[in-house]
Coordinates of C-alpha atoms in Angstrom, one line a residue:
M1 CA 93.9 77.4 61.8
P2 CA 91.9 77.3 65.1
S3 CA 88.5 78.7 65.1
L4 CA 87.5 81.9 66.9
S5 CA 85.4 80.0 69.5
S6 CA 88.3 77.7 70.4
L7 CA 90.7 80.8 70.8
K8 CA 88.1 82.4 73.1
R9 CA 87.9 79.2 75.1
I10 CA 91.7 79.1 75.4
A11 CA 91.9 82.7 76.4
F12 CA 89.1 82.2 79.0
F13 CA 90.7 79.2 80.7
G14 CA 94.2 80.8 80.5
G15 CA 92.8 83.9 82.3
V16 CA 91.1 81.7 84.9
A17 CA 94.3 79.8 85.5
S18 CA 96.3 83.0 85.8
L19 CA 93.8 84.4 88.3
G20 CA 93.8 81.2 90.3
G21 CA 97.6 81.1 90.5
S22 CA 97.7 84.8 91.6
L23 CA 95.2 84.3 94.3
F24 CA 97.0 81.2 95.5
L25 CA 100.4 83.1 95.7
Y26 CA 98.7 86.0 97.5
F27 CA 97.2 83.9 100.2
K28 CA 100.4 81.8 100.6
I29 CA 102.4 85.0 101.1
Q30 CA 99.9 86.2 103.7
A31 CA 100.1 82.8 105.5
N32 CA 103.9 83.0 105.6
L33 CA 103.9 86.5 106.9
S34 CA 101.6 85.5 109.8
K35 CA 103.9 82.7 110.7
G36 CA 106.8 85.0 111.3
G37 CA 108.1 85.6 114.8
Y38 CA 107.8 89.4 114.5
F39 CA 104.1 88.9 113.6
K40 CA 103.3 86.5 116.5
K41 CA 105.3 88.5 119.1
S42 CA 103.6 91.8 118.0
L43 CA 100.1 90.3 118.4
T44 CA 101.0 88.7 121.8
L45 CA 102.2 92.1 123.1
L46 CA 99.1 93.8 121.7
N47 CA 96.8 91.2 123.5
D48 CA 98.8 91.6 126.7
D49 CA 98.3 95.4 126.7
K50 CA 95.1 96.2 128.7
N51 CA 94.9 99.8 127.6
A52 CA 95.1 99.0 123.8
M53 CA 92.7 96.2 124.2
E54 CA 90.2 98.4 126.0
I55 CA 90.4 101.2 123.4
L56 CA 90.2 98.8 120.5
G57 CA 87.3 96.8 122.1
G58 CA 88.8 93.5 122.6
P59 CA 89.3 90.7 123.1
P60 CA 88.8 89.4 120.6
I61 CA 90.8 91.3 118.1
S62 CA 90.6 90.3 114.4
V63 CA 93.6 90.6 112.3
G64 CA 93.3 91.6 108.6
Y65 CA 95.5 90.9 105.6
I66 CA 98.7 92.9 105.3
H67 CA 98.7 95.2 102.3
L68 CA 101.4 93.7 100.2
L69 CA 101.8 96.7 97.9
D70 CA 102.2 99.1 100.8
T71 CA 105.8 100.4 100.5
F72 CA 105.9 100.8 104.4
N73 CA 106.0 97.1 104.8
Y74 CA 109.6 95.8 104.7
I75 CA 111.2 92.5 105.7
D76 CA 114.8 91.2 105.2
G77 CA 116.8 88.7 107.1
K78 CA 117.5 91.0 110.0
R79 CA 114.8 93.7 110.1
A80 CA 111.0 93.7 109.8
Q81 CA 108.6 96.6 109.6
L82 CA 104.9 96.0 109.1
A83 CA 101.5 97.7 109.4
I84 CA 99.2 94.9 110.5
P85 CA 95.4 95.8 110.2
V86 CA 93.6 95.1 113.5
T87 CA 90.0 95.5 114.4
G88 CA 88.1 95.4 117.7
S89 CA 84.5 96.0 118.6
N90 CA 85.1 99.7 119.2
H91 CA 87.8 100.8 116.8
S92 CA 90.1 99.6 114.1
G93 CA 93.6 100.6 113.1
N94 CA 97.1 99.4 112.2
L95 CA 99.6 97.7 114.5
I96 CA 102.9 99.3 113.5
T97 CA 105.7 96.9 114.4
R98 CA 109.4 97.2 113.9
A99 CA 111.6 94.2 114.8
S100 CA 115.2 93.1 114.4
R101 CA 117.6 90.3 115.0
E102 CA 121.3 89.8 114.7
S103 CA 121.2 86.7 112.5
P104 CA 118.5 84.6 110.8
V105 CA 118.8 81.8 113.4
E106 CA 118.0 84.1 116.3
E107 CA 114.5 85.1 117.6
W108 CA 113.0 88.5 116.6
D109 CA 113.2 91.4 119.1
I110 CA 110.4 93.9 118.9
N111 CA 112.0 97.3 118.8
S112 CA 108.8 99.4 118.5
L113 CA 105.2 98.6 118.7
I114 CA 102.5 101.3 118.1
V115 CA 98.7 101.0 117.5
K116 CA 97.5 103.7 115.2
I117 CA 93.8 103.9 115.8
D118 CA 91.6 105.3 113.0
Q119 CA 94.5 107.2 111.6
K120 CA 94.1 109.7 114.5
D121 CA 95.2 108.5 117.9
S122 CA 98.1 106.1 118.7
I123 CA 99.0 103.9 121.6
T124 CA 102.6 103.0 122.2
I125 CA 103.1 99.5 123.5
V126 CA 106.8 99.2 123.1
D127 CA 108.7 102.5 122.9
G128 CA 111.7 102.4 120.7
P129 CA 113.2 103.7 117.5
T130 CA 110.7 104.5 114.8
E131 CA 113.0 105.1 111.8
D132 CA 111.9 103.7 108.5
Y133 CA 113.8 100.4 107.9
R134 CA 113.2 100.5 104.2
K135 CA 114.9 104.0 104.0
Q136 CA 117.8 102.7 106.1
A137 CA 118.3 99.7 103.8
N138 CA 118.2 101.9 100.7
A139 CA 120.7 104.3 102.2
T140 CA 123.2 101.6 102.9
I141 CA 122.9 100.3 99.3
S142 CA 123.6 103.7 97.8

């Protein structure tokens, strides 16, 4: 029968390995999200919009990690909907992007792009439909 100290050691190293694996997966998912065409196009359009950049206080604009547990964020093969945290020297907010494509081999089209600043004001960069893609997907499944 193993001693209590060896069981404690096994539990400790098991916990460290689990935590390390979880952190690795979290950062890998973040890296994959930031490589997506919807993500890159959205940030390019934000950087090209002089009004949004002036209000946020950029360039430069820093991009934060996407909240993976936020139920607003949704991506499937044809639609993407994300809230991307952005911060400038004056304000911070979320870049709300909705993108779509006809097939997985095509490039993403940005359908709607809005900067929500400090949860109060918003700047529309690309005016388009703002329906919730997750709700649409759930409605078609039902």
